[in-house]
Amino acid sequence: MVGPATDELEKRLVASLDGFLNGVQSSDMGPFSHNWDSITKDFVESHNAGIMKEDTSSLAVGVNQWMEILCDTFMSLEVKVDGRTSAFHCDLTTGAFEDQRTRTPSPSPSRATRSPSPSSSQL
């Protein structure tokens, strides 16, 4: 029972990373959470039954660390986006962009309206 049970658990652990990212993309972590709870339950049962391979246990720790890093990264990005959104909203409401919007650059003269330089007329 050691082989197939832990091999299946290893596949589910690796697939859980895709499940996590899919949940983030779709803004629906329900399926991932349900799957993760199932993996956790099966992991504990395998460990308690003494059929857990050391490699599977190490993989579980590694996947858990990846999940933690991904969560921290996404939370940090969300905080940064919220801060920039607030600053942009404040700039819009205070009119900080008003000068940039009303100021237009002066048109540059076209080559056709320029008079030829003395050096070019001697060629």
mmCIF file of C-alpha atoms in Angstrom:
data_model
loop_
_atom_site.group_PDB
_atom_site.id
_atom_site.type_symbol
_atom_site.label_atom_id
_atom_site.label_comp_id
_atom_site.label_asym_id
_atom_site.label_seq_id
_atom_site.Cartn_x
_atom_site.Cartn_y
_atom_site.Cartn_z
ATOM 1 C CA MET A 1 0.000 0.000 0.000
ATOM 2 C CA VAL A 2 2.981 2.304 0.387
ATOM 3 C CA GLY A 3 3.625 2.737 -3.357
ATOM 4 C CA PRO A 4 0.298 3.663 -4.963
ATOM 5 C CA ALA A 5 -1.099 5.606 -2.014
ATOM 6 C CA THR A 6 1.919 7.858 -1.606
ATOM 7 C CA ASP A 7 2.504 8.128 -5.361
ATOM 8 C CA GLU A 8 -1.061 9.395 -5.778
ATOM 9 C CA LEU A 9 -0.557 11.819 -2.890
ATOM 10 C CA GLU A 10 2.619 13.134 -4.531
ATOM 11 C CA LYS A 11 0.733 13.783 -7.782
ATOM 12 C CA ARG A 12 -2.015 15.587 -5.888
ATOM 13 C CA LEU A 13 0.537 17.704 -4.015
ATOM 14 C CA VAL A 14 2.197 18.848 -7.241
ATOM 15 C CA ALA A 15 -1.181 19.447 -8.926
ATOM 16 C CA SER A 16 -2.260 21.568 -5.957
ATOM 17 C CA LEU A 17 0.104 24.328 -7.117
ATOM 18 C CA ASP A 18 -1.840 24.570 -10.384
ATOM 19 C CA GLY A 19 -5.072 24.479 -8.417
ATOM 20 C CA PHE A 20 -3.877 27.361 -6.275
ATOM 21 C CA LEU A 21 -2.904 29.504 -9.268
ATOM 22 C CA ASN A 22 -6.172 28.675 -11.048
ATOM 23 C CA GLY A 23 -8.065 29.733 -7.924
ATOM 24 C CA VAL A 24 -6.187 33.032 -7.777
ATOM 25 C CA GLN A 25 -6.824 33.673 -11.472
ATOM 26 C CA SER A 26 -10.548 32.937 -11.217
ATOM 27 C CA SER A 27 -10.916 34.602 -7.785
ATOM 28 C CA ASP A 28 -12.494 31.378 -6.513
ATOM 29 C CA MET A 29 -10.381 29.553 -3.953
ATOM 30 C CA GLY A 30 -13.198 27.153 -2.984
ATOM 31 C CA PRO A 31 -12.133 24.193 -5.147
ATOM 32 C CA PHE A 32 -8.497 24.640 -4.148
ATOM 33 C CA SER A 33 -9.376 24.859 -0.460
ATOM 34 C CA HIS A 34 -11.508 21.708 -0.653
ATOM 35 C CA ASN A 35 -8.711 19.850 -2.474
ATOM 36 C CA TRP A 36 -6.073 21.085 -0.010
ATOM 37 C CA ASP A 37 -8.180 19.917 2.955
ATOM 38 C CA SER A 38 -8.475 16.488 1.318
ATOM 39 C CA ILE A 39 -4.719 16.306 0.722
ATOM 40 C CA THR A 40 -4.054 17.304 4.333
ATOM 41 C CA LYS A 41 -6.446 14.629 5.638
ATOM 42 C CA ASP A 42 -4.896 11.913 3.451
ATOM 43 C CA PHE A 43 -1.394 13.038 4.365
ATOM 44 C CA VAL A 44 -2.104 12.813 8.104
ATOM 45 C CA GLU A 45 -3.778 9.410 7.697
ATOM 46 C CA SER A 46 -0.814 8.054 5.710
ATOM 47 C CA HIS A 47 1.614 9.406 8.266
ATOM 48 C CA ASN A 48 -0.340 7.940 11.195
ATOM 49 C CA ALA A 49 -0.564 4.563 9.414
ATOM 50 C CA GLY A 50 3.218 4.585 8.963
ATOM 51 C CA ILE A 51 3.024 4.297 5.171
ATOM 52 C CA MET A 52 4.341 7.757 4.326
ATOM 53 C CA LYS A 53 7.544 7.752 2.265
ATOM 54 C CA GLU A 54 10.233 10.212 3.298
ATOM 55 C CA ASP A 55 10.270 11.675 -0.228
ATOM 56 C CA THR A 56 6.525 12.319 -0.064
ATOM 57 C CA SER A 57 6.910 14.033 3.284
ATOM 58 C CA SER A 58 9.718 16.223 1.919
ATOM 59 C CA LEU A 59 7.622 17.058 -1.134
ATOM 60 C CA ALA A 60 4.726 18.091 1.105
ATOM 61 C CA VAL A 61 7.000 20.430 3.057
ATOM 62 C CA GLY A 62 8.350 21.902 -0.192
ATOM 63 C CA VAL A 63 4.893 22.428 -1.693
ATOM 64 C CA ASN A 64 3.735 24.023 1.547
ATOM 65 C CA GLN A 65 6.686 26.431 1.445
ATOM 66 C CA TRP A 66 5.887 27.310 -2.181
ATOM 67 C CA MET A 67 2.275 27.983 -1.222
ATOM 68 C CA GLU A 68 3.429 30.251 1.589
ATOM 69 C CA ILE A 69 5.734 32.188 -0.753
ATOM 70 C CA LEU A 70 2.995 32.540 -3.368
ATOM 71 C CA CYS A 71 0.495 33.753 -0.765
ATOM 72 C CA ASP A 72 2.965 36.292 0.633
ATOM 73 C CA THR A 73 3.798 37.495 -2.884
ATOM 74 C CA PHE A 74 0.166 37.949 -3.899
ATOM 75 C CA MET A 75 -0.649 39.710 -0.629
ATOM 76 C CA SER A 76 2.316 42.060 -1.104
ATOM 77 C CA LEU A 77 1.223 42.830 -4.663
ATOM 78 C CA GLU A 78 -2.312 43.531 -3.508
ATOM 79 C CA VAL A 79 -1.055 45.973 -0.861
ATOM 80 C CA LYS A 80 1.145 47.752 -3.436
ATOM 81 C CA VAL A 81 -1.707 47.985 -5.943
ATOM 82 C CA ASP A 82 -4.060 49.318 -3.269
ATOM 83 C CA GLY A 83 -1.496 51.970 -2.308
ATOM 84 C CA ARG A 84 -0.949 53.082 -5.880
ATOM 85 C CA THR A 85 -4.681 53.116 -6.542
ATOM 86 C CA SER A 86 -5.232 55.360 -3.526
ATOM 87 C CA ALA A 87 -2.446 57.715 -4.591
ATOM 88 C CA PHE A 88 -3.791 57.891 -8.146
ATOM 89 C CA HIS A 89 -7.315 58.557 -6.881
ATOM 90 C CA CYS A 90 -5.986 61.318 -4.621
ATOM 91 C CA ASP A 91 -4.110 62.876 -7.556
ATOM 92 C CA LEU A 92 -7.242 62.784 -9.687
ATOM 93 C CA THR A 93 -9.436 64.372 -7.038
ATOM 94 C CA THR A 94 -6.949 67.138 -6.224
ATOM 95 C CA GLY A 95 -6.366 68.026 -9.866
ATOM 96 C CA ALA A 96 -2.678 67.143 -9.904
ATOM 97 C CA PHE A 97 -2.996 66.145 -13.544
ATOM 98 C CA GLU A 98 -4.877 69.309 -14.560
ATOM 99 C CA ASP A 99 -1.754 71.203 -15.678
ATOM 100 C CA GLN A 100 -0.545 68.305 -17.792
ATOM 101 C CA ARG A 101 -3.889 67.952 -19.534
ATOM 102 C CA THR A 102 -4.387 71.636 -20.447
ATOM 103 C CA ARG A 103 -0.822 72.384 -21.469
ATOM 104 C CA THR A 104 -0.210 71.548 -25.118
ATOM 105 C CA PRO A 105 3.229 71.572 -26.677
ATOM 106 C CA SER A 106 3.922 74.227 -29.262
ATOM 107 C CA PRO A 107 3.847 72.844 -32.775
ATOM 108 C CA SER A 108 7.199 72.433 -34.416
ATOM 109 C CA PRO A 109 7.591 74.057 -37.807
ATOM 110 C CA SER A 110 7.514 71.713 -40.752
ATOM 111 C CA ARG A 111 10.479 71.369 -43.035
ATOM 112 C CA ALA A 112 8.523 72.991 -45.886
ATOM 113 C CA THR A 113 8.164 76.306 -44.048
ATOM 114 C CA ARG A 114 11.801 76.555 -43.073
ATOM 115 C CA SER A 115 14.076 78.669 -45.168
ATOM 116 C CA PRO A 116 17.125 76.879 -46.504
ATOM 117 C CA SER A 117 20.341 77.455 -44.672
ATOM 118 C CA PRO A 118 23.077 79.320 -46.538
ATOM 119 C CA SER A 119 25.370 76.299 -46.568
ATOM 120 C CA SER A 120 22.736 74.015 -48.161
ATOM 121 C CA SER A 121 21.997 76.459 -50.989
ATOM 122 C CA GLN A 122 25.633 76.413 -52.092
ATOM 123 C CA LEU A 123 25.571 72.680 -52.846
#
